[in-house]
mmCIF file of C-alpha atoms in Angstrom:
data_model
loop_
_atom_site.group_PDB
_atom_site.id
_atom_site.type_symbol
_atom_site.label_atom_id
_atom_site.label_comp_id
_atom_site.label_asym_id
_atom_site.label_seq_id
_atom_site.Cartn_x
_atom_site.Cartn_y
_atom_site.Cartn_z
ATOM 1 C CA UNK C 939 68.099 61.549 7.916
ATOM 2 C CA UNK C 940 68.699 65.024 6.994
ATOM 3 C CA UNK C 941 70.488 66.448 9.560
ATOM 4 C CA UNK C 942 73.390 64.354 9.657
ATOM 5 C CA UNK C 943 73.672 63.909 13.671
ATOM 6 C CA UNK C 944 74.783 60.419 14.809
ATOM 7 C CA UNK C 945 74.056 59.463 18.248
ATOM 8 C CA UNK C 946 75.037 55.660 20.506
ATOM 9 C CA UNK C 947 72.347 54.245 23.150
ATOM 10 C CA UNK C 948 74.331 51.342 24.785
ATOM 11 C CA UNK C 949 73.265 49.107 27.311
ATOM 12 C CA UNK C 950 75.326 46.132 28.869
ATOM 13 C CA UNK C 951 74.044 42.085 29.193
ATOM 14 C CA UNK C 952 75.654 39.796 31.803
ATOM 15 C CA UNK C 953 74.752 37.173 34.516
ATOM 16 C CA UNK C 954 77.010 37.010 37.814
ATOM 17 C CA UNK C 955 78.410 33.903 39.036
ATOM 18 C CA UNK C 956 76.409 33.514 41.958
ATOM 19 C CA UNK C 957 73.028 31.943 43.349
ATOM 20 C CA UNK C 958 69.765 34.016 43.506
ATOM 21 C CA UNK C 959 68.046 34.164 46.703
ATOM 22 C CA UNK C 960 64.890 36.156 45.935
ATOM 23 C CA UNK C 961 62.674 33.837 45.395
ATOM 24 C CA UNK C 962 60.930 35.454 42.675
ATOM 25 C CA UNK C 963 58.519 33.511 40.398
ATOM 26 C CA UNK C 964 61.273 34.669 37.665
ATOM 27 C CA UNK C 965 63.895 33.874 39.571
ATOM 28 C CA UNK C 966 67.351 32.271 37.555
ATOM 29 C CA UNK C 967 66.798 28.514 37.067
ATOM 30 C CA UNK C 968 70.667 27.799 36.431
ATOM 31 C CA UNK C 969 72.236 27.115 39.878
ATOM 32 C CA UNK C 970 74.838 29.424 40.535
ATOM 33 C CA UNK C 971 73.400 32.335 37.593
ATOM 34 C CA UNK C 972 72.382 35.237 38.587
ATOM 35 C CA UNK C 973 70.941 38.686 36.431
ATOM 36 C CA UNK C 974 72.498 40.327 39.455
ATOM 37 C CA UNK C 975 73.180 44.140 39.004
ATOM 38 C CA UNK C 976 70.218 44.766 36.900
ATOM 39 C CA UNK C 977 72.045 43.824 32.928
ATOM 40 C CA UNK C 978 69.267 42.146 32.082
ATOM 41 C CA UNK C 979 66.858 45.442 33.298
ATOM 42 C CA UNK C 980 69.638 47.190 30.937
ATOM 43 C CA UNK C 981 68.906 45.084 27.994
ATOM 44 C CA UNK C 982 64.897 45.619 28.161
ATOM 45 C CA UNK C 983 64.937 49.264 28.567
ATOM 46 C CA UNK C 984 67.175 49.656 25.108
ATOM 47 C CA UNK C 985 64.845 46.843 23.334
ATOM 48 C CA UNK C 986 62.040 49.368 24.218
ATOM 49 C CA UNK C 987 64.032 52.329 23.421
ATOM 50 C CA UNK C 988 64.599 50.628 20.030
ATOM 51 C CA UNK C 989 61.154 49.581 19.285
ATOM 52 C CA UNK C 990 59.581 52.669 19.705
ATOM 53 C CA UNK C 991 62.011 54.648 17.153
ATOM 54 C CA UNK C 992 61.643 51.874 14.794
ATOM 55 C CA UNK C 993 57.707 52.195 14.451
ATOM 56 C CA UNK C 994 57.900 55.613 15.114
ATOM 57 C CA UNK C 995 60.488 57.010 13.023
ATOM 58 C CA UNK C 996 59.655 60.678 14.482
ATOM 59 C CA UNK C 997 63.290 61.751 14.918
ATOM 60 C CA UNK C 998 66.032 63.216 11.927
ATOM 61 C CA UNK C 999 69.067 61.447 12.602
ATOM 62 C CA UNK C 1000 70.643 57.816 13.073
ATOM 63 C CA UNK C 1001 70.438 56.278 16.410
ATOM 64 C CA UNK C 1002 73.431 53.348 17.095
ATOM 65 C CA UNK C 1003 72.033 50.954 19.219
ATOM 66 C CA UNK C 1004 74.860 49.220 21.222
ATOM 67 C CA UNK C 1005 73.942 45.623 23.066
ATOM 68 C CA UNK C 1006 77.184 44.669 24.699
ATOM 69 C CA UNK C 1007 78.059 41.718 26.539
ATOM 70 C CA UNK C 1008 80.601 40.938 29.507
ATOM 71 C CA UNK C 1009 80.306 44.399 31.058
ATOM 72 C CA UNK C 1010 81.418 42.728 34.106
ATOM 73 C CA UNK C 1011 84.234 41.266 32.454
ATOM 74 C CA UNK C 1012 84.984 38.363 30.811
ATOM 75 C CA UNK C 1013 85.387 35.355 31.911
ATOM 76 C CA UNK C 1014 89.290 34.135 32.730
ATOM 77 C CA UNK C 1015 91.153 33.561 29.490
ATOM 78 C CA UNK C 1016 88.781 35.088 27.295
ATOM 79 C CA UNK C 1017 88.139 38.424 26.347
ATOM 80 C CA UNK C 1018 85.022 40.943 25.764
ATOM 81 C CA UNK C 1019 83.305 43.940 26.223
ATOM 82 C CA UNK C 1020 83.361 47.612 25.322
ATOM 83 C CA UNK C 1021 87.328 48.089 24.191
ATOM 84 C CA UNK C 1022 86.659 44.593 22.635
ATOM 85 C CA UNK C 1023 84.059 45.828 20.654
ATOM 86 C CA UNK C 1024 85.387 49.253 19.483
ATOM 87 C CA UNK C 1025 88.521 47.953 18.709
ATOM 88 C CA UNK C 1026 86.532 45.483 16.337
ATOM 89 C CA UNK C 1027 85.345 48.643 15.083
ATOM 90 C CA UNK C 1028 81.805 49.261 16.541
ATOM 91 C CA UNK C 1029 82.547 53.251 15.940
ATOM 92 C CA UNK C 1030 83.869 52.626 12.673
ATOM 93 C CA UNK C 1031 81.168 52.618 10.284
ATOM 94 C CA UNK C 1032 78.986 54.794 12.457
ATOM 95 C CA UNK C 1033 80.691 56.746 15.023
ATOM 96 C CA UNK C 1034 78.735 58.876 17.317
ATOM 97 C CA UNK C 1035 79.059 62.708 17.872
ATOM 98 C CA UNK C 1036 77.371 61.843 21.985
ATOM 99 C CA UNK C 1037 76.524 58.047 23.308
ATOM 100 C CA UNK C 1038 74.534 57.537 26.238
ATOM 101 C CA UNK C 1039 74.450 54.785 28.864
ATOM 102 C CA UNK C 1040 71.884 54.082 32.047
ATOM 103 C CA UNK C 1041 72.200 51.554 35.066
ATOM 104 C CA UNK C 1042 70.020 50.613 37.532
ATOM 105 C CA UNK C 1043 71.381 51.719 41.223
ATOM 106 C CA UNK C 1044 69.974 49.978 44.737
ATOM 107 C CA UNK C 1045 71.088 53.336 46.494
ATOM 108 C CA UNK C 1046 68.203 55.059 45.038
ATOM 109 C CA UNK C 1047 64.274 54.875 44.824
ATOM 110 C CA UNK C 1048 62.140 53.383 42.235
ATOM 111 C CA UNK C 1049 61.248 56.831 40.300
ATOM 112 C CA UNK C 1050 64.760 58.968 40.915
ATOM 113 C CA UNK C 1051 67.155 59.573 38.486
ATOM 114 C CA UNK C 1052 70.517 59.794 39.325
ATOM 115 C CA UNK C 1053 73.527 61.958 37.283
ATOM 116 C CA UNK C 1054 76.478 63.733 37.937
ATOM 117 C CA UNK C 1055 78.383 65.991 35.897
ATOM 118 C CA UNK C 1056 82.431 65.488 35.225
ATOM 119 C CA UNK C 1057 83.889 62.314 36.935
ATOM 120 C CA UNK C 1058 81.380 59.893 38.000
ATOM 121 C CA UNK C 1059 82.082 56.293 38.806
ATOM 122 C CA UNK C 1060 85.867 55.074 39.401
ATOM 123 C CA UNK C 1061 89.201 53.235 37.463
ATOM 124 C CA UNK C 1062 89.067 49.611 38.752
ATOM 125 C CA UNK C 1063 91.711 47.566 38.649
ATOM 126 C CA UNK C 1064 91.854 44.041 39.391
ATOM 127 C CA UNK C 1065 95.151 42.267 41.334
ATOM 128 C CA UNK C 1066 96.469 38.993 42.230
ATOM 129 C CA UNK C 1067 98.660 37.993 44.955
ATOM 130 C CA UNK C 1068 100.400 34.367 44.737
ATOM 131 C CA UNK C 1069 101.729 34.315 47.965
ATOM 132 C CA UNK C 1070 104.353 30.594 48.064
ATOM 133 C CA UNK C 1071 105.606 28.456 50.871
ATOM 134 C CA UNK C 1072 106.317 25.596 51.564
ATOM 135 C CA UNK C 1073 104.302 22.939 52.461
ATOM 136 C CA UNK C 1074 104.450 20.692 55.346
ATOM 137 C CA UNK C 1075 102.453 18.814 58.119
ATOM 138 C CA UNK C 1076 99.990 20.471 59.937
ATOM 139 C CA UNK C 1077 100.917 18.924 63.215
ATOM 140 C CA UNK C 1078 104.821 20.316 62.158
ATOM 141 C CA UNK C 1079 104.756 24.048 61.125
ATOM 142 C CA UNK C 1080 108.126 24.166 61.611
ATOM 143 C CA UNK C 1081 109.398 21.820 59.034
ATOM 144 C CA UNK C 1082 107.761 24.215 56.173
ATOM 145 C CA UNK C 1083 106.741 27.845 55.501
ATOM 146 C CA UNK C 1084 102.996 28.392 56.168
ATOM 147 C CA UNK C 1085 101.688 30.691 53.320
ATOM 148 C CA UNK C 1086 98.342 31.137 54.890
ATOM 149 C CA UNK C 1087 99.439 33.158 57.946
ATOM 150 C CA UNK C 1088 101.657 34.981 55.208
ATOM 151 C CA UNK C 1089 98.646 35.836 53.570
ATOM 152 C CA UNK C 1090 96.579 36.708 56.525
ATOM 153 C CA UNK C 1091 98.987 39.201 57.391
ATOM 154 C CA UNK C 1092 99.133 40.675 53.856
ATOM 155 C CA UNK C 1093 95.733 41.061 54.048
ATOM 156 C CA UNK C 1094 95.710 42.779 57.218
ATOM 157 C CA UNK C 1095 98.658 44.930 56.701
ATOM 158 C CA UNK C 1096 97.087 45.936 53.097
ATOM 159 C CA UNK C 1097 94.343 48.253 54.788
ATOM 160 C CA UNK C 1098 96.986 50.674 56.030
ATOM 161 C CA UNK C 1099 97.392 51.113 52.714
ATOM 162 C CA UNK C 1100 94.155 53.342 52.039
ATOM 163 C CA UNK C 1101 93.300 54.520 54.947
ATOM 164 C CA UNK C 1102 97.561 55.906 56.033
ATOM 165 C CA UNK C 1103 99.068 56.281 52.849
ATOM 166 C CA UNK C 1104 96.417 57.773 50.649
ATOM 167 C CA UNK C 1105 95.200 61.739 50.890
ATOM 168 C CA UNK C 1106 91.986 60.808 50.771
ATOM 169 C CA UNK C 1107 90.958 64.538 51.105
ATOM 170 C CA UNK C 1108 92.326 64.899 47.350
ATOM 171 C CA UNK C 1109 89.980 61.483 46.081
ATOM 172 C CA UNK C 1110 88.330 58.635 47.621
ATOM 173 C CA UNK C 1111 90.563 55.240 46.875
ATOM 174 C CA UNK C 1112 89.186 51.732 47.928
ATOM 175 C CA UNK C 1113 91.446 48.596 48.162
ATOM 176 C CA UNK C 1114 89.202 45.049 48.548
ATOM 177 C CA UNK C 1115 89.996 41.578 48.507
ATOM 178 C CA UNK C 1116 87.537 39.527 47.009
ATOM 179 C CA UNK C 1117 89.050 35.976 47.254
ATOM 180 C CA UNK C 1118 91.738 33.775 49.334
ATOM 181 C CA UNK C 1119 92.471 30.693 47.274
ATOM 182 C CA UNK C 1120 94.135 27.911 48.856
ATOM 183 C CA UNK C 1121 95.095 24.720 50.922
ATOM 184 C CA UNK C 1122 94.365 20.774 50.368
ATOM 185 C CA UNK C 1123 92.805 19.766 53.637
ATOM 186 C CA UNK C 1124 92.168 20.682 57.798
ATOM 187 C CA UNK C 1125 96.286 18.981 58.732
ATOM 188 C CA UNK C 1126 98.460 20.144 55.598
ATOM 189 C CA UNK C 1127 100.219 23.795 55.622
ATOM 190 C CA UNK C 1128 100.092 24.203 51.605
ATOM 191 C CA UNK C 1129 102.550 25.313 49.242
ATOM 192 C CA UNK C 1130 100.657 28.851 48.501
ATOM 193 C CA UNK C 1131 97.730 30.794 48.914
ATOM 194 C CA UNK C 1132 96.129 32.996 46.017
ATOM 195 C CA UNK C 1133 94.860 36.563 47.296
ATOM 196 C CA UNK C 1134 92.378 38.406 44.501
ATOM 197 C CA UNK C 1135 91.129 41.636 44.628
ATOM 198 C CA UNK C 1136 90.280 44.974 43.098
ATOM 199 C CA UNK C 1137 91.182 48.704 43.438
ATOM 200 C CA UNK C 1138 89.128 51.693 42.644
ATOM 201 C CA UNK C 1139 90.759 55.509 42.390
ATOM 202 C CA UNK C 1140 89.928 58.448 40.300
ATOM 203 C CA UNK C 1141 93.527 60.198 39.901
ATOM 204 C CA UNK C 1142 96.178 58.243 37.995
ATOM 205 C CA UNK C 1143 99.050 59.168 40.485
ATOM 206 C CA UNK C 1144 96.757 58.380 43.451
ATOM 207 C CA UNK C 1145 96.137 54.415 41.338
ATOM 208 C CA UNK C 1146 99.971 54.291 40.807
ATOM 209 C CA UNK C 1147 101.020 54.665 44.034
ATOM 210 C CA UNK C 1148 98.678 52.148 45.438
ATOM 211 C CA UNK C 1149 99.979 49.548 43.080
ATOM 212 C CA UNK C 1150 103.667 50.447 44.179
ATOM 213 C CA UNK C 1151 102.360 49.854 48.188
ATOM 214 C CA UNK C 1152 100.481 46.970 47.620
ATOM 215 C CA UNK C 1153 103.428 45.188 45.431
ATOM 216 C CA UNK C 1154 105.809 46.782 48.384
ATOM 217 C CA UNK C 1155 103.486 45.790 51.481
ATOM 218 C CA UNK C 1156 102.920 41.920 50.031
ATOM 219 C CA UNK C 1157 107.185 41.580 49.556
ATOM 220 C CA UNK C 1158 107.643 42.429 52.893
ATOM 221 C CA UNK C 1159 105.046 41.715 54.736
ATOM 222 C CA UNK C 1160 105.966 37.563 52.822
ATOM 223 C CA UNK C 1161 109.313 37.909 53.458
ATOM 224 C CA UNK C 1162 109.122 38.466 57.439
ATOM 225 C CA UNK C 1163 107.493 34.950 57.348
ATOM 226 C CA UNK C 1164 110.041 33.420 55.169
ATOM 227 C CA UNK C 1165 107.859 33.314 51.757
ATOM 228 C CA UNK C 1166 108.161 34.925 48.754
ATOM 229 C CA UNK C 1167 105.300 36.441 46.549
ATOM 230 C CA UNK C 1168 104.517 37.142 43.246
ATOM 231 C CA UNK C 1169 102.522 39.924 42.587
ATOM 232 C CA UNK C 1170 100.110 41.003 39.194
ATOM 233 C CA UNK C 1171 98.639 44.080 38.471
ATOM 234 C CA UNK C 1172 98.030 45.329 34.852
ATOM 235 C CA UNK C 1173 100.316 47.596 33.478
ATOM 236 C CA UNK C 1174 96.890 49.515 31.823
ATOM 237 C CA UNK C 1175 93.965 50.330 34.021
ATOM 238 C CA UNK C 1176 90.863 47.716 34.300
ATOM 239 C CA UNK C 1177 88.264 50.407 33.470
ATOM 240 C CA UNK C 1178 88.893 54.117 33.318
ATOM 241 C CA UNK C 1179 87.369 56.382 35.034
ATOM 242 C CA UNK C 1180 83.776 57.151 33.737
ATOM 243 C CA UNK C 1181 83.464 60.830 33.003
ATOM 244 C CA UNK C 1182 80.469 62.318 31.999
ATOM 245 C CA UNK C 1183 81.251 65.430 29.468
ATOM 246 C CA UNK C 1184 79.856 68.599 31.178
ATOM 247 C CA UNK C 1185 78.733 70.135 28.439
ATOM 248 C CA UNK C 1186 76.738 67.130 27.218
ATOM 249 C CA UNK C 1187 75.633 66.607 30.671
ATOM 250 C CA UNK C 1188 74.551 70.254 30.765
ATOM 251 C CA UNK C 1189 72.572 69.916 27.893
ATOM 252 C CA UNK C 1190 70.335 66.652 28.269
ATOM 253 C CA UNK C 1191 69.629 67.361 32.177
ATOM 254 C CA UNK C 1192 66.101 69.270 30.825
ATOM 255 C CA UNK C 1193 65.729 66.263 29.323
ATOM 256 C CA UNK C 1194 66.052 63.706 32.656
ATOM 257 C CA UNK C 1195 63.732 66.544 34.258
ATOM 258 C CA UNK C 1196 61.132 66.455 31.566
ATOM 259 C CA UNK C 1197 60.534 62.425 32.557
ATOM 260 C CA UNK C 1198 61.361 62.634 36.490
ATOM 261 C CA UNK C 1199 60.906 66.148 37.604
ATOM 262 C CA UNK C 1200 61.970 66.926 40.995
ATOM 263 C CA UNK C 1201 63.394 63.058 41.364
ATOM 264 C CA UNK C 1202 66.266 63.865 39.201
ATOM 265 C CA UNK C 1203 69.425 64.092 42.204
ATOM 266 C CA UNK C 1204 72.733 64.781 41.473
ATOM 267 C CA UNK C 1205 75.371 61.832 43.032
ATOM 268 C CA UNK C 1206 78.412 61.579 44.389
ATOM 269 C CA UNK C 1207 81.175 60.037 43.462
ATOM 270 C CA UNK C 1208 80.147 55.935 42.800
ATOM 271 C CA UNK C 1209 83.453 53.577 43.671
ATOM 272 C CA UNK C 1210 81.809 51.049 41.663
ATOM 273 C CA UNK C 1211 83.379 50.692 37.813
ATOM 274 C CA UNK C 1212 81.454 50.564 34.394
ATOM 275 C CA UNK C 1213 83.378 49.998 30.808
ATOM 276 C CA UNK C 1214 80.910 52.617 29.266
ATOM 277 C CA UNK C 1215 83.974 54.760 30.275
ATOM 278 C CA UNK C 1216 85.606 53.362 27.239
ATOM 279 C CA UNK C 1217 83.119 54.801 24.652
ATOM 280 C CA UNK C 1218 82.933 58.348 26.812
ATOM 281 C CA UNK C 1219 86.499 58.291 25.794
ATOM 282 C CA UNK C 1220 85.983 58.149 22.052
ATOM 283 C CA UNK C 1221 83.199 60.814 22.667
ATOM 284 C CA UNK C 1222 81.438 63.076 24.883
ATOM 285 C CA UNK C 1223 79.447 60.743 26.724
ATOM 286 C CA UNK C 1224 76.358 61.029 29.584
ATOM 287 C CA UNK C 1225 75.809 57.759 32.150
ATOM 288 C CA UNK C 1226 72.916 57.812 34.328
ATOM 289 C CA UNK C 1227 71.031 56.077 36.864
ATOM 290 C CA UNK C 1228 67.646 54.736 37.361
ATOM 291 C CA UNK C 1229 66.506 53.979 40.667
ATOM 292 C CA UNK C 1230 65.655 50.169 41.826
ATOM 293 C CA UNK C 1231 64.698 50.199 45.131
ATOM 294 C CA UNK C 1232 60.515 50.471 46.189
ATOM 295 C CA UNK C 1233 59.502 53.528 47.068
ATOM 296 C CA UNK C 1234 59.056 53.332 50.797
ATOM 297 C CA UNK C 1235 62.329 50.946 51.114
ATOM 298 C CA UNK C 1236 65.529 52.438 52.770
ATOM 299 C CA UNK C 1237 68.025 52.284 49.831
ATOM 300 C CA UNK C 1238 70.828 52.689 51.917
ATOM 301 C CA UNK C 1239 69.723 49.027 53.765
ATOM 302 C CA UNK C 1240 68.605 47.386 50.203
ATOM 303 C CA UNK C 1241 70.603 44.560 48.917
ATOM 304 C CA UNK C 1242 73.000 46.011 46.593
ATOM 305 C CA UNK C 1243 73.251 45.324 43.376
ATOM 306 C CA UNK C 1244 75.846 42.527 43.484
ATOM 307 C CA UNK C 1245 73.166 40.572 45.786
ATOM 308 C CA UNK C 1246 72.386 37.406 45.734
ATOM 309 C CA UNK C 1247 68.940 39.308 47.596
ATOM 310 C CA UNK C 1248 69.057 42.352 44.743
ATOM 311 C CA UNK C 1249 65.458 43.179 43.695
ATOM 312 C CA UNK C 1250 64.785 45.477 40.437
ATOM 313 C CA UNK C 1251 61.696 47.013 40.884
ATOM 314 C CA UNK C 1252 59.765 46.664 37.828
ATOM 315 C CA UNK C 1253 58.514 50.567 37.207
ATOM 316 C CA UNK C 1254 62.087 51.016 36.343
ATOM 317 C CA UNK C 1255 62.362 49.946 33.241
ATOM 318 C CA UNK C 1256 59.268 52.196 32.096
ATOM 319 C CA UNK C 1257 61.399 55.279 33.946
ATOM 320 C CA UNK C 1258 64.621 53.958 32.047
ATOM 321 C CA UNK C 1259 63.003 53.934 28.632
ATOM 322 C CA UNK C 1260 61.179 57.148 29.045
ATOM 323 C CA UNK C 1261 64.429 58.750 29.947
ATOM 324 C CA UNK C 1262 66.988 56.856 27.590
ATOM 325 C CA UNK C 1263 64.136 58.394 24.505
ATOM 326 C CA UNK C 1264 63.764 61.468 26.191
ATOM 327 C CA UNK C 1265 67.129 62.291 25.896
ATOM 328 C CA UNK C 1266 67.334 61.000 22.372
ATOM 329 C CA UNK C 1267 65.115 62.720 20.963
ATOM 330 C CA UNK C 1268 65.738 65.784 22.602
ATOM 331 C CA UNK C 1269 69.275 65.390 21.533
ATOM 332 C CA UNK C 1270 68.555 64.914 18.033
ATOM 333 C CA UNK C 1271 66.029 67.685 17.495
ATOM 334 C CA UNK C 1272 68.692 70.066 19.209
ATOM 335 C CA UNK C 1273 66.199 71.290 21.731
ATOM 336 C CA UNK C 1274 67.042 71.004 26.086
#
């Protein structure tokens, strides 16, 4: 290493809590596991990456190979992934002047590329909703408070949210919930219901403000049915906002075209979240994507990546690799 330069090649490992349905040869084994979302895909490309510098040892530099876990968050009541591991001092010892990240994406073709220069995938957030009653017969609604109609409502009323409260000419915002938790049994009106979900902006006053409706819209909305609520969103956001530095982004596109050519497209905006944001904050960073879907398959109608159906075609992790070095070395020889 004589030139001093210090770059990060991260890629994320996770399972999703959910049953496969491919019926690949490969397929999970563990009932209710799924490599969903492509993490393990992730994981091989890097390996590969990594192997080939090792024997190679044709670049002037250090490389900082980051294998991070729980990219889709940790499970409840523990903690992980990429603040955990920078604030436990991942950058410490070696911190990197650029860091790259790639992620396999249903919404485009085995053989594409995907980028985008500036702000690229969104802030998520997650919120709960603990909306309380009071429980009583289900042949006698009266003689309680019925939390689940409460709810329903909430739920319903919540979509105004986005789509009459928001300029959505200024950024796209999404509002989802994920999960309705509660009730005992078909004749008893329970005590509460549990409402979980997420919300994805781009603008910090635009993420504010839907936090103060949805806190506002769940009071009243509860108290028009005679329950009350209680209402948690984190005071800091879930993920930030991944932003790809545009001069970084600038410089290693040659490097995306050298491996894909004319399959290299520029994206839109991507609602979906990714805690690489949190190293692209410490410095410049470039994100990518890497196509997943056949060639000759409509990605637009291919199970998404959060899929019990989701299918990585396999001539994406050669295109990942080839890319995630291309870049690398590129980058470290200071040539586009």
């Amino acid at each position: 290493d004589t030139s001093g330069k210090v770059i990060g090649m991260r890629a994320d490992m996770d399972a999703l809590p959910m049953p496969e349905e491919t019926g690949l040869p490969y397929a999970s084994k563990t009932p209710g596991a799924m490599h969903a979302c492509g993490h393990d895909g992730h994981t091989a490309m890097l390996l590969g990456a990594a192997k080939y510098l090792s024997e190679t040892r044709n670049f002037d530099g250090t490389v900082v190979v980051i294998f991070q876990p729980a990219e889709e968050g940790p499970p409840d009541g523990e903690t992980g992934g990429a603040d955990q591991m920078l604030a436990e001092g991942i950058f410490k010892s070696f911190k990197p002047e650029a860091v790259f990240g790639l992620h396999v994406f249903s919404t485009l073709n085995a053989g594409q590329l995907g980028y985008r220069s500036g702000p690229l995938m969104a802030a998520s957030d997650r919120f709960n909703i603990v909306v309380k009653g009071r429980q009583t017969h289900g042949s006698r609604p009266w003689g309680g408070v019925d939390p689940i109609v409460a709810a329903a409502e909430i739920v319903s009323s919540a979509q105004s949210i986005v789509s009459r409260r928001q300029n959505l000419t200024k950024q796209p915002v999404v509002l989802s919930f994920g999960a309705i938790k509660g009730g005992i049994r078909y004749n008893i009106i329970p005590d509460s219901v549990e409402l979980i979900g997420t919300i994805r902006t781009f603008d910090d006053e635009m993420r504010a403000q839907v936090f103060k409706d949805l806190a506002n819209v769940a009071e009243h909305v509860a108290a028009a049915h005679g329950a009350t609520v209680v209402t948690k969103i984190p005071d800091t956001v879930g993920n930030p906002v991944t932003v790809n530095d545009p001069a970084l982004t600038a410089k290693v596109l040659p490097s995306l075209q050298k491996v894909a050519g004319k399959d290299v497209v520029e994206m839109t905006l991507t609602t979906g979240a990714e805690d690489f944001a949190y190293y692209a904050k410490e410095v410049p960073g470039f994100f990518f994507f890497v196509g997943a879907t056949p060639k000759g398959q409509d990605p637009n109608t291919a199970p998404s990546n959060h899929s019990p159906q989701f299918f990585l075609d396999e001539s994406a992790l050669s295109l990942g690799t080839r890319a995630m070095l291309q870049i690398s070395l590129d980058y470290l020889a200071g040539t586009p």
